[in-house]
Structures are given as C-alpha cells and as structure tokens.
Coordinates of C-alpha atoms in Angstrom, one line a residue:
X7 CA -7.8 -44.7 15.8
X8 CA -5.1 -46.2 13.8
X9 CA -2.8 -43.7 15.2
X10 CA -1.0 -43.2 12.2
X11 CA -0.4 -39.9 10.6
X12 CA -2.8 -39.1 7.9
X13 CA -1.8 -36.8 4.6
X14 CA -4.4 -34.6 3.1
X15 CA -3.9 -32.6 -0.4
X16 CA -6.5 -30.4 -1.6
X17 CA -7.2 -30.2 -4.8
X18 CA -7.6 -26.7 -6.9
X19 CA -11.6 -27.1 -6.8
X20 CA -11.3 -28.0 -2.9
X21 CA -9.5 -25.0 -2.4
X22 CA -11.6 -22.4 -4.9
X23 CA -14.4 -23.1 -2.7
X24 CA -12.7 -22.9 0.5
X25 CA -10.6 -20.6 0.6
X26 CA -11.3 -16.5 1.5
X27 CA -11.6 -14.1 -1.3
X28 CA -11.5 -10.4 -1.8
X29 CA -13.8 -7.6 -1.8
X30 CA -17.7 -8.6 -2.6
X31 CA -20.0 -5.3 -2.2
X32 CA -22.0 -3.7 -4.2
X33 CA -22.1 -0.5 -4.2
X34 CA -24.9 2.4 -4.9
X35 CA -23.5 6.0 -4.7
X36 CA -24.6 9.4 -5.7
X37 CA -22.7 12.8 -5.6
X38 CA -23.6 16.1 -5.6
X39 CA -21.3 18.3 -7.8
X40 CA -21.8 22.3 -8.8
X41 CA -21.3 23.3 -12.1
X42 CA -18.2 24.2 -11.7
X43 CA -16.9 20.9 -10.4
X44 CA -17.3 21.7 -6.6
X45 CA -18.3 18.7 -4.7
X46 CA -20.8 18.9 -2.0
X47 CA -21.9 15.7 -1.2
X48 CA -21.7 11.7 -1.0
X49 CA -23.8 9.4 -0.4
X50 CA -23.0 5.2 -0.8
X51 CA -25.3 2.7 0.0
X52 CA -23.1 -0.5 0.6
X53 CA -24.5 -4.1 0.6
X54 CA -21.0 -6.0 1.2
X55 CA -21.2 -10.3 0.7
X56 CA -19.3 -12.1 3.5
X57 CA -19.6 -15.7 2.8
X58 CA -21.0 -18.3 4.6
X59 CA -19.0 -17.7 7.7
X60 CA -18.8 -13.3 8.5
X61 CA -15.4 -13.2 10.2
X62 CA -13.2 -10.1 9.1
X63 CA -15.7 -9.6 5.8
X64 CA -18.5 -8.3 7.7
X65 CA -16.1 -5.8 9.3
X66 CA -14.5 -4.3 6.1
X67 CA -17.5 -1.9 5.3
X68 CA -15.8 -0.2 8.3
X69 CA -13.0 0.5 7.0
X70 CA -14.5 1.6 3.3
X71 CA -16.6 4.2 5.3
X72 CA -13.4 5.4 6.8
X73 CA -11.9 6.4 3.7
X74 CA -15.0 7.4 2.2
X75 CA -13.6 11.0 2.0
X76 CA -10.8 9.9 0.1
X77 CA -8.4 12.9 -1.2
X78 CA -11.2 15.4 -1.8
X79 CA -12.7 18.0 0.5
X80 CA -16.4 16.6 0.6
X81 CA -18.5 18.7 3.1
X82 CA -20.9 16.2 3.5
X83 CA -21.3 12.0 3.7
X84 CA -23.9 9.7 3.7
X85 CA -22.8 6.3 4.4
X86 CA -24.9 3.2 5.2
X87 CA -23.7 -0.2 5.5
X88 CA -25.3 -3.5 5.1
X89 CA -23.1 -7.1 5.7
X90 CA -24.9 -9.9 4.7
X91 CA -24.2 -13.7 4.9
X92 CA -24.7 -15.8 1.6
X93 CA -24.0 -19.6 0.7
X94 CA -20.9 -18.6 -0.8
X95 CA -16.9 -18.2 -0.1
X96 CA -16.0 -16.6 2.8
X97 CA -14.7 -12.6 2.2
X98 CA -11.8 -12.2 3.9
X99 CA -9.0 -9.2 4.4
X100 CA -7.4 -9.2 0.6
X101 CA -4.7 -6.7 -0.2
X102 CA -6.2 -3.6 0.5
X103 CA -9.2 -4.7 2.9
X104 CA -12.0 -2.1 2.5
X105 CA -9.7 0.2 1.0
X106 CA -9.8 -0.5 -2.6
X107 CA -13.8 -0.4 -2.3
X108 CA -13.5 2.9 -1.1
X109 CA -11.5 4.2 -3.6
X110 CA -13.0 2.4 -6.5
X111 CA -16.4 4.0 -5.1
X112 CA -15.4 7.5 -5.0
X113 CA -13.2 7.7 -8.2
X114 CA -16.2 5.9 -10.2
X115 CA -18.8 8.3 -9.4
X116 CA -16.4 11.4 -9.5
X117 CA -15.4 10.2 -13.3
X118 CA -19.0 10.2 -14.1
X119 CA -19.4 13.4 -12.5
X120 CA -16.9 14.9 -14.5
X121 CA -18.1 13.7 -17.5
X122 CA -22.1 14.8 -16.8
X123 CA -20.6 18.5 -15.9
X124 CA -18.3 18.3 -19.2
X125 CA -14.9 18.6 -17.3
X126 CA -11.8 16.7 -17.6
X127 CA -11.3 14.1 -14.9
X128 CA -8.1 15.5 -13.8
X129 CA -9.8 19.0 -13.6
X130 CA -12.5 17.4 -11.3
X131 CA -9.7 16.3 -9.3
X132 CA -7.7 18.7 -8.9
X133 CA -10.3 21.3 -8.1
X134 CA -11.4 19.6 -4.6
X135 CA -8.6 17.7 -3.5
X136 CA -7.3 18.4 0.2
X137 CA -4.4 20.6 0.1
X138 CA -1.2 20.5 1.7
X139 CA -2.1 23.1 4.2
X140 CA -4.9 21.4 5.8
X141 CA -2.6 18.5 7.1
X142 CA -2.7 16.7 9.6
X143 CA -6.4 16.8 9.5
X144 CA -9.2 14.5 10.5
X145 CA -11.5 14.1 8.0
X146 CA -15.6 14.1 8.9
X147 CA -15.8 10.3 8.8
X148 CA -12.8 10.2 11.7
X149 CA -9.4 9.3 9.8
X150 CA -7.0 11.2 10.6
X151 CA -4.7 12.4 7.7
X152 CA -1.2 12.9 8.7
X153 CA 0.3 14.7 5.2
X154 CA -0.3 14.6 2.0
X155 CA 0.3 16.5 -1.3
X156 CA -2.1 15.2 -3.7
X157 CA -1.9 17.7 -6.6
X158 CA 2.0 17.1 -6.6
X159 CA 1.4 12.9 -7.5
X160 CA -1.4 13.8 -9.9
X161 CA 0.9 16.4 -11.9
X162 CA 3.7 13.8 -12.0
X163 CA 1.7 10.7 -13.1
X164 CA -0.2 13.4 -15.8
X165 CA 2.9 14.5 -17.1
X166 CA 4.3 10.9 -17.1
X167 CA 1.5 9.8 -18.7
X168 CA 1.9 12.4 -21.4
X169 CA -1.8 13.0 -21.0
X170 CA -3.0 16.1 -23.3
X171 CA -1.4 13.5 -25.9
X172 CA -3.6 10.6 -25.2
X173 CA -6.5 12.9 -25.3
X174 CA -5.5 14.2 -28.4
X175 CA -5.0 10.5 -29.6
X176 CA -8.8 9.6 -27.9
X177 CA -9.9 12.6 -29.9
X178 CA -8.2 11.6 -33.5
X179 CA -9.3 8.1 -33.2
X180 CA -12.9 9.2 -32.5
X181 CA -13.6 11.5 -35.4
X182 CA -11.7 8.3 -37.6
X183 CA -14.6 6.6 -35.8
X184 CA -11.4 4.1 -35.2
X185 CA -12.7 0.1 -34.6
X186 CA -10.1 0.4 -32.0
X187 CA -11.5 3.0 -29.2
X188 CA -9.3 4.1 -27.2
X189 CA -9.7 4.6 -23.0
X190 CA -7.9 6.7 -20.5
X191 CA -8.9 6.2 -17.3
X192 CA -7.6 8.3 -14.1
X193 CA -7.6 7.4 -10.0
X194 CA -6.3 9.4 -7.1
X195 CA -6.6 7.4 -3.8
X196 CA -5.8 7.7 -0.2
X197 CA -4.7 4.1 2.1
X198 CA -4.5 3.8 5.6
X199 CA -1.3 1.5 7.0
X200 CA -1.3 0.6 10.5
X201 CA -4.7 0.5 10.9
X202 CA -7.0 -0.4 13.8
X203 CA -4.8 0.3 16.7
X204 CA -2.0 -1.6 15.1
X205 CA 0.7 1.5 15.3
X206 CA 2.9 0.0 18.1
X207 CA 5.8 -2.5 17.3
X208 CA 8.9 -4.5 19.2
X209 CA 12.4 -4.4 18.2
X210 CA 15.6 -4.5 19.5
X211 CA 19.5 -3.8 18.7
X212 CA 22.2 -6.2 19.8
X213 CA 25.6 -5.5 19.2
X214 CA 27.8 -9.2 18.8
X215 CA 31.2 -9.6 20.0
X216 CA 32.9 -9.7 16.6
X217 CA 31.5 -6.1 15.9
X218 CA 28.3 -7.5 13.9
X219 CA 24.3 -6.8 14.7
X220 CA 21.6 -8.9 15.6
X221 CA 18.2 -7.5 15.1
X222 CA 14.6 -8.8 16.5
X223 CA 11.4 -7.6 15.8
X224 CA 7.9 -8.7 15.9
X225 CA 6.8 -9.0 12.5
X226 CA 7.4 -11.2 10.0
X227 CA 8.8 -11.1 6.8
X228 CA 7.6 -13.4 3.8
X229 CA 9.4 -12.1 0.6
X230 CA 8.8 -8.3 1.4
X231 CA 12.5 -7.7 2.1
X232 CA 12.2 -6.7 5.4
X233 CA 15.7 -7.9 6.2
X234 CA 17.0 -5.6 3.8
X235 CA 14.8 -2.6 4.4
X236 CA 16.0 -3.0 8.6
X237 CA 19.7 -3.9 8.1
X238 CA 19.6 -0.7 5.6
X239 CA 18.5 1.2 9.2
X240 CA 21.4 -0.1 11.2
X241 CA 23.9 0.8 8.4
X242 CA 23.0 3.9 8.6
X243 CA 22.5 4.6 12.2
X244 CA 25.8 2.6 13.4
X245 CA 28.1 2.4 10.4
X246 CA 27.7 -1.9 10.4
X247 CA 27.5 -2.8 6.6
X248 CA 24.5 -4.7 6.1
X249 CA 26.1 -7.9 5.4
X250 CA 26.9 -7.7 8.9
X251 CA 23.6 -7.4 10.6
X252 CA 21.1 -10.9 11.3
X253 CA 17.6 -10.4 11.2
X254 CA 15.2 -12.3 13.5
X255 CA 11.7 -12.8 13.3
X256 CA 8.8 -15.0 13.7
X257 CA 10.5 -17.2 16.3
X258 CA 9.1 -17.0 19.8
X259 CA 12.2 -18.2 21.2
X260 CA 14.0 -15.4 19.8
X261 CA 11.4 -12.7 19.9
X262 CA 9.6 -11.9 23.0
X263 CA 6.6 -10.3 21.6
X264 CA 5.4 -9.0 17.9
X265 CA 2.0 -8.0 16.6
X266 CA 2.8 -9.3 13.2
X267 CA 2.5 -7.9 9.6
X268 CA -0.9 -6.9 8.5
X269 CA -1.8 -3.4 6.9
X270 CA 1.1 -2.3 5.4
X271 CA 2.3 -1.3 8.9
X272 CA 6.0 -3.1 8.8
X273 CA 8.8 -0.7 8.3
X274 CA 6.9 2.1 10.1
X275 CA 6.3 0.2 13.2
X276 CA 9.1 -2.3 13.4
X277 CA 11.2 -0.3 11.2
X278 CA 11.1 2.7 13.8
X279 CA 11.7 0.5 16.4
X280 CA 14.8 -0.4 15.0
X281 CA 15.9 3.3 14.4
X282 CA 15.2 4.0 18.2
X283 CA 17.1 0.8 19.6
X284 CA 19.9 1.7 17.4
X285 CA 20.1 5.2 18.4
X286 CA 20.3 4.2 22.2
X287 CA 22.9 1.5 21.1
X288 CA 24.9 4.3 19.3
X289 CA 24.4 6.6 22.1
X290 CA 26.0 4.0 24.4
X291 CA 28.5 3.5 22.3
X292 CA 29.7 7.2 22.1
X293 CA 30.2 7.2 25.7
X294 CA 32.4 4.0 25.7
X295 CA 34.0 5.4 22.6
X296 CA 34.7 8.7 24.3
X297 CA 35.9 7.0 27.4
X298 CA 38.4 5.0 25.5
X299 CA 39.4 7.3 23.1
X300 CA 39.8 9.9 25.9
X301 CA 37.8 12.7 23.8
X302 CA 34.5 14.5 24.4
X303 CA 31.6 12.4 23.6
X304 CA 29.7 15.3 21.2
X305 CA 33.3 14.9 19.2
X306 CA 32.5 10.9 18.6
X307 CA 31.3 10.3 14.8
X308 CA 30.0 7.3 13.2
X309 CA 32.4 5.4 10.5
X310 CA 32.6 2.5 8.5
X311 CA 32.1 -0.5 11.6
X312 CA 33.7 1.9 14.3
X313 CA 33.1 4.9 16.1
X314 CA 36.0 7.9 15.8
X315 CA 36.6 11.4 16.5
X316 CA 35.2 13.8 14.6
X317 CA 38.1 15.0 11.6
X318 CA 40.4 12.1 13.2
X319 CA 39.6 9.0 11.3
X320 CA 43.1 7.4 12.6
X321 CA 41.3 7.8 16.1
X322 CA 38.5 5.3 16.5
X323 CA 37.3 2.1 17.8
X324 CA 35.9 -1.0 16.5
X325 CA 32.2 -2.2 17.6
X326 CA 34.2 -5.7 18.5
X327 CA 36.4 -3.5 20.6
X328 CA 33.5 -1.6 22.0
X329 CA 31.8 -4.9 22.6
X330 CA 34.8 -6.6 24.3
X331 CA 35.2 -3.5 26.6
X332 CA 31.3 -2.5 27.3
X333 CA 31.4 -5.3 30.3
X334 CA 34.7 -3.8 31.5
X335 CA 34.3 -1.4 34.8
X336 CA 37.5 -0.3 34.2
X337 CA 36.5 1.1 30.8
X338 CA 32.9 1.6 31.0
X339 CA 31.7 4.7 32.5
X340 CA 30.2 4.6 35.9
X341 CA 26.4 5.2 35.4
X342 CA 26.3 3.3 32.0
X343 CA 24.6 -0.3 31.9
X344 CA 26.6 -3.8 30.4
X345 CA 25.7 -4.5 27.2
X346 CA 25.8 -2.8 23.5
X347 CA 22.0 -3.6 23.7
X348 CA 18.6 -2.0 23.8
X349 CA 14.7 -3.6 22.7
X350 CA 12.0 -1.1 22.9
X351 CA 7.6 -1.2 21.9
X352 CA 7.6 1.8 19.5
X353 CA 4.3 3.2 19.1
X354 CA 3.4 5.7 16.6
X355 CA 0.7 6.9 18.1
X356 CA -1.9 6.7 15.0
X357 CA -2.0 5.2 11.4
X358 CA 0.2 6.7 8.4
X359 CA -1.8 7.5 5.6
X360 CA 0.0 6.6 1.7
X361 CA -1.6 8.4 -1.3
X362 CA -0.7 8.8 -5.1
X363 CA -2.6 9.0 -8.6
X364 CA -2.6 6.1 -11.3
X365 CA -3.3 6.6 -14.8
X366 CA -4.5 3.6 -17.1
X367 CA -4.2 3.2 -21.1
X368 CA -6.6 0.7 -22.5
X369 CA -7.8 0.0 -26.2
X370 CA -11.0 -1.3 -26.7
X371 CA -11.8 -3.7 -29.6
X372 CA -15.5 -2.3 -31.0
X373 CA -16.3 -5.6 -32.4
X374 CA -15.5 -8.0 -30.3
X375 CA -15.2 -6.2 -26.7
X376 CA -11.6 -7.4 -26.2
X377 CA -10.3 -5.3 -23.7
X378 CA -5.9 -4.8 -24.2
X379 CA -4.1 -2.9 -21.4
X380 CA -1.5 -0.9 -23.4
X381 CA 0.3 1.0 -20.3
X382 CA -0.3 1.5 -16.5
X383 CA 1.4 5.0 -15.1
X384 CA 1.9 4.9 -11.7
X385 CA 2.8 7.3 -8.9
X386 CA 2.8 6.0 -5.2
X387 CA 3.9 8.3 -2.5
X388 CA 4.7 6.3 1.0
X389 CA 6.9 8.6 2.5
X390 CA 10.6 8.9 3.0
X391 CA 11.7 6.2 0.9
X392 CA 14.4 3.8 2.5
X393 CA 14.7 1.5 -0.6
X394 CA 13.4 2.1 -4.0
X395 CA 13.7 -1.4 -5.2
X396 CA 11.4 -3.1 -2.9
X397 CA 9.2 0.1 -3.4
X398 CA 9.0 -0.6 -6.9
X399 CA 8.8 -4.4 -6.6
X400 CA 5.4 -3.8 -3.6
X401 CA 3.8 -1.2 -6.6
X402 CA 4.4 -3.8 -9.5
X403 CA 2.7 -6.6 -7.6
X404 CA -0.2 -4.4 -6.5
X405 CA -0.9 -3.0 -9.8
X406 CA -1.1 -6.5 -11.4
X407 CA -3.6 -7.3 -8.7
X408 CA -5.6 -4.8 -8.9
X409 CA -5.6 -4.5 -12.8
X410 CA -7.1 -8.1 -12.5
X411 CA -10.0 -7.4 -10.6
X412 CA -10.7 -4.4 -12.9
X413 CA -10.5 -7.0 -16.2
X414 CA -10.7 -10.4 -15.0
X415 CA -10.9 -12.1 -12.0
X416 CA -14.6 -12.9 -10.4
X417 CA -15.9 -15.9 -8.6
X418 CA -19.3 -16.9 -10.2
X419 CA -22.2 -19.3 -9.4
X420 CA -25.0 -21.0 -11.3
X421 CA -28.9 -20.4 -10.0
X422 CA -28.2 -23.4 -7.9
X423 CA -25.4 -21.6 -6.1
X424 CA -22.6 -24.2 -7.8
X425 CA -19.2 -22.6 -8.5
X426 CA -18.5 -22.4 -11.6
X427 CA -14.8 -20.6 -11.6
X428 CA -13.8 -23.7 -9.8
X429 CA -10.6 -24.2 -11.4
X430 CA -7.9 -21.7 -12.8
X431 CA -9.2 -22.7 -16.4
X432 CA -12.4 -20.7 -15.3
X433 CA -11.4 -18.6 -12.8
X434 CA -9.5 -15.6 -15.2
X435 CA -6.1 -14.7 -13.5
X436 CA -3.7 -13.1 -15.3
X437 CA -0.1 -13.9 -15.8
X438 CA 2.8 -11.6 -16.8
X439 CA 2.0 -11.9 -20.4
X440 CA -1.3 -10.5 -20.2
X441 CA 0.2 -7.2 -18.6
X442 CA 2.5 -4.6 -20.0
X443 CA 5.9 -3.4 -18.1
X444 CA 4.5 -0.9 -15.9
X445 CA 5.7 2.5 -15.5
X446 CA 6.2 3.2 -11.9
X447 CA 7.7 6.7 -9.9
X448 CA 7.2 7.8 -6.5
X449 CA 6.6 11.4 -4.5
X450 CA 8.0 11.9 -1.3
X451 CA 5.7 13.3 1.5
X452 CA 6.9 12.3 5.1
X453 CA 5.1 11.2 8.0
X454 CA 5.4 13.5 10.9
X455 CA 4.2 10.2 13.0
X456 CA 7.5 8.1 13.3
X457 CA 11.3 9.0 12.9
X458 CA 11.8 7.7 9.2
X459 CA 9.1 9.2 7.8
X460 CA 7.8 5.9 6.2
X461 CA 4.2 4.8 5.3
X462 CA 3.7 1.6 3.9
X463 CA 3.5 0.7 0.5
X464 CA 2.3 -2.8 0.5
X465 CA -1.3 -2.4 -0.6
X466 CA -0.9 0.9 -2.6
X467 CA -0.5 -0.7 -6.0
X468 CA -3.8 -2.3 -5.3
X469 CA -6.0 0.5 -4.4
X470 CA -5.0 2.6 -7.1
X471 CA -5.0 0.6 -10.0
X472 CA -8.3 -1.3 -10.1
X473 CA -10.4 1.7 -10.4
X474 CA -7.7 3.5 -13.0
X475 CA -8.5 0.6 -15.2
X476 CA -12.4 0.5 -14.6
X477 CA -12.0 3.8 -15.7
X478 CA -10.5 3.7 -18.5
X479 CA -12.6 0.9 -20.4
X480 CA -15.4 2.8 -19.3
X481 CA -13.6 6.3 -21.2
X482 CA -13.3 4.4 -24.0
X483 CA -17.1 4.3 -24.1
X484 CA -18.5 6.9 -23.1
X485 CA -18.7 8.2 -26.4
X486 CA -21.2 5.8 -27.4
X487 CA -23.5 7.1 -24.5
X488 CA -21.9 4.2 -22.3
X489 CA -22.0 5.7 -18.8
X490 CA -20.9 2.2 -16.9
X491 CA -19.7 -1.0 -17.1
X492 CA -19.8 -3.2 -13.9
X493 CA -16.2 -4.8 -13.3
X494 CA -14.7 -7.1 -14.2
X495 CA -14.5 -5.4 -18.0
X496 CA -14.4 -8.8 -19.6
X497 CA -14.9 -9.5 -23.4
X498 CA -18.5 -10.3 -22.7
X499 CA -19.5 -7.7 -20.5
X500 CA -18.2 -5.1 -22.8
X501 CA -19.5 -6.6 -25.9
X502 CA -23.0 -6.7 -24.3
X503 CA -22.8 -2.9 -23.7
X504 CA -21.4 -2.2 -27.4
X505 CA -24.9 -4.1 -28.4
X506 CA -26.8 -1.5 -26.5
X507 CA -25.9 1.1 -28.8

C-alpha cells in the first residue's frame, strides 16, 4: 500500500519451525538369516513423517525401498510404505534423501543378526554381499547396479581400522569389566547419484581468441568445486592449464538450458558433457592443426596450450593461432564448420551407483551414558577419481552429518505439539570440536555408464556414517544384553538403557 520496500529477518526460532528437515520414519524390519549367516529374507514396515505440507517427504520412502537390497544378495523383500502428514516441520530431500534410511535399516538389523547367530559383523557381511561378477545387475526391487566391488572397500576400511585390534581391545576392556565400554560399530552401503531420470546434462566447450576456454554447463556450483573438477577435464583433454579455462553456470543468459545439481549427479552428467564437447573441440582442432602444420592429422598430439606433431614438439600451433585461423577458408579445411566450439545434452543413460564401508570407534561412559566418538574410518568408492581433494573434502562433510544424526541432532515436541529444539541451544548440532579428524581413503570402481568413470560422491559420507555410529554405541552394549538403542545415542537415551540392566 505504502509501496515501499519492506525487510523481513527471521529469527532462529522462526526458522526451526519453518524450515524442511531430514529423514523422519520409523522403521520396523525383520530378516531372515540361516545359521550360517545366509540371508534369505527382508521385510520393513516403514511409517515415514512428512510434515504438515507432503511435498518431496512423502516421496522418499520410494527411494528407501529402492535401495532396500543394499550390497547384499537378498532373495526375497517385503517392503510396505506408509507417508503420513503430522503438525510438524515439513520433511524435505536432506543429504542423502531416502538413502541413508535405507542403509541405516538394513545395516541395523543385519548387525543384530550377526550378533543373535554369534558371527562377526564383518563376517555377516562379507558372506552375502554382491560380487563383482554379478555387475551390472538389477536388483529385485529395480535398481540397477552398474559396478561395484564391495568386499575390496570392506577389506580396506577393516584393515585401516586395524579391526582384530579393536576387538581384542573390546574384549580386554570387558573381562576388566572397564567403566569405559568400548563400541565398534560397522556399515557397508550402496547410494544412487543421478537419480529419477536426472542422468542427462548440458555443456559446452568454447575455445577464446587468446587461446583460453570458456566452459558452460547447467548445474550449479555452490562450494563443491565444480570449477576446478571441469577445468581439470579441459586440461587434460586440450592441454589449456586450468588457470586458463572460465567456468559458467547458473546464468540463463549464459547457459541455454541445465537441470541443476541435485543427487550427487554433477561431474558425471555435466562433467561428461564437458569431456565430449572437448573431445569434438580437440578433434576440430587436429584437422586445423594438420592443415596448417601440413602433417597427417593421426600424427597431431596434444601439448602444453597447442597442438604439435607427434615426436616434433618444435612443430605445433597455439590454440590462439588455431582460433585466429579456424574462420579462415583459406586455412580451414573444406567440410569443417567456423568456430573452435561444440555444446552437447549428455545423457548417461541410467543412475551411477557409489558404495564403500565405514567403520566407527566409540567409548561409552557406563555411568553416566556419555557417548565420545574416538575415530571414524572411512572408505568411499565413487569411481574414477578426478580430484582427491574435493573427494576428501565431500566425505569429511558427510561423515560429520551423518555422525550427528547418529548422536545428536533431533527435532522434539511437547504433548501439545510445541517445539522444543527451537533454538541451537536445544537443538544438539555439533561443531568441529565435538568430532575427531577423520580417517578417510577411497577404492576405485568405474562406471561403465559415462566416459570418466565418475559416480558422485556428494552424499556418500552421509549414508555411511550414521548407521556405522548407531552401531557402534549399540556394540558397546550389547554385552549387557542391550540389543538397541533408538538414535539419536544421546547421554539420556543411553543412560536410560544402562538402568535396564
């Protein structure tokens, strides 16, 4: 009316009770194991909370029925879904989006398995997983596997883990009848990136007049290094350091179309589309090259910002010069377009499928339920690897995440449905101190379903962790005749157990 802009702030309760949060089902499953570990059966019943407004939360059960085979060989599955609204916070996609429910589902039961049959939850494991062999497969609830090597990533996190020493340790402590208990807690977990239909991706190649590259694609990067991860692709396709390469995104001026970045799906959609733009663009170029450097265009190598002759370094050409002569008849051969330029949709076709096995250290505190996180062992296999730093950096901020779901974090109401975690004083997130430096490694399994071989690694860290930890606390237990603790482990809720015994 006044016509005046208007500023609004929220404030931290405002936005505890506005905002979307992750995961909300509960979660009743039974398993059917043989004696000698064999598993022959599944069966979940899922009741999954999606807030006063069911947008993308009522869809997620999807999703965890997907992966409700996880990494195992399970002959049968009984799955049955129910998505409820409540008079509470919307549920919305969080990191992992009916993934980490999945896997938290499976590797729960499958502990507790193990432990009723008296085998080692890395035996349990081991015996049923899918093997290399059967890839690509699709499993009986309809994912399609593309590879995997699951034995390989448990055998490397076991080993760096050093885990016949912490069962040693366990076993030490619990003849000492040590006040400190001791928990070791194992997960081995199967993600889907690119999910949904969301395999195809634009990007394109330009090559500039002073010899540098201009990439655009159509997702959009907000801290996950994509810049680095694509300009790392033109380097090595074309020889252009990546100093020299731009990187354009999220600007529909600049970008003609783009399906985003959601699922984990960037550098194997967009990414790939790069690799194929660039590879016209260097085929192009070989033939100007040739053309120029009057030689054979199978003789025409890449260098460092040029193009030369194979064994001939002395003989080559600049991409400038290539540029400045690509729009020159004279130069350019006859059935070759203008322009050191190519944009392309790649589409993979179906979803990649990441993997890996975590391995969680916790101590338990018998009198007063304090739950300390001594060491997190991590092994995340997304593929060919383009960049181990931003690898690492995706797995470090998962792990956190999902370690505080496992712990901490959980929205709660009073019987009159009022929030009480309405502020970050009640609402336990952890910070860097409460964690310990975590000890991360990678196994290499490549996609046959785009040309680098990536999966995505975004939401890996996530899946694997939470249940690792849930795991663990409840290890340390178990002794006591503790079969299960409901996350989030906190103080209370493990000290209210300890009083059961």
């Amino acid at each position: 009316a006044l016509g005046q802009p208007v500023k609004w702030t929220e404030q931290r309760g405002e936005n505890m009770v506005a905002m979307g949060h992750g995961r909300a089902m509960v979660m009743n499953t039974e398993m059917g194991v043989k004696k000698d570990g064999t598993i022959v059966g599944l069966r979940a019943r899922v009741l999954a909370e999606t807030g006063a407004y069911p947008g993308i939360g009522a869809f997620l059960p999807v999703l965890t029925q997907t992966l409700s085979q996880a990494v195992y060989n399970i002959p049968t599955i009984h799955f049955q879904a129910h998505s409820v609204v409540t008079n509470t916070t919307t549920t919305v996609a969080y990191r992992g989006a009916g993934r980490p429910e999945a896997t938290q589902m499976v590797e729960r039961i499958l502990d507790k398995a193990a432990q009723a049959i008296g085998m080692d939850p890395s035996e349990i494991r081991r015996k049923n997983y899918i093997q290399p062999d059967q890839f690509p497969m699709t499993t009986i609830t309809g994912a399609n596997y593309d590879s995997g090597d699951h034995e390989k990533s448990l055998d490397a996190v076991l080993a760096a883990s050093d885990y016949t020493s912490l069962r040693a340790e366990q076993a030490k402590r619990r003849a000492a009848d040590d006040n400190k208990m001791l928990g070791i807690g194992l997960a081995s977990y199967v993600e889907v990136t690119a999910p949904l239909g969301l395999h195809a991706e634009y990007g394109k190649c330009e090559i500039n007049a002073d010899g540098s590259a201009t990439i655009r694609v159509g997702t959009s990067s907000h801290g996950q290094g994509h810049d680095t991860a694509f300009s790392m692709i033109v380097e090595d396709m074309l020889g252009i350091p990546s100093a020299n390469v731009t990187h354009i995104d999220a600007d529909t001026e600049e970008v003609k179309q783009g399906a985003g970045t959601m699922g984990s799906r960037s550098l194997q959609t967009a990414g790939s589309a790069i690799y194929e733009a660039s590879k016209v663009v260097l085929e192009k170029g070989k033939q100007l090259a040739a053309n120029m450097l009057e030689a054979s265009a199978d003789d025409i190598v890449v260098g460092e910002g040029a193009l030369q002759v194979a064994g001939v370094p002395a003989k080559s050409v600049s991409w400038a010069e290539l540029a400045a002569a690509v729009d020159d008849n004279s130069v350019r051969p006859s059935d070759m377009d203008g322009g050191l330029d190519h944009e392309l949709v790649f589409d993979e076709g179906d979803s990649t499928f990441p993997f890996g096995s975590h391995v969680a250290v916790v101590e338990v505190d018998r009198e007063t339920g304090e739950v300390e996180l001594l060491r997190h062992i991590a092994v995340d296999d997304c593929g060919t690897i383009l960049n181990p730093m931003l690898v690492t950096g995706q797995q470090h901020g998962g792990i956190a995440q999902g370690i505080a779901q496992a712990l901490w974090e959980q929205v709660q109401y009073d019987e009159d449905a009022n929030p009480v975690t309405a502020n970050l004083m009640d609402y336990l997130m952890p910070s860097a101190a409460d964690l310990p430096s975590f000890e991360t490694s990678n196994t290499e399994t490549a996609s046959p379903r785009n040309p680098l071989g990536a999966k995505g690694i975004g939401e890996s860290g996530t899946i694997g962790s939470t249940p690792a930890a849930h795991n663990a606390v409840c290890d340390a237990l178990s002794h006591l005749g503790i079969e299960h603790i409901d996350m989030p482990c906190t103080p209370q809720a493990v000290w209210k157990a300890l009083q059961t015994v």
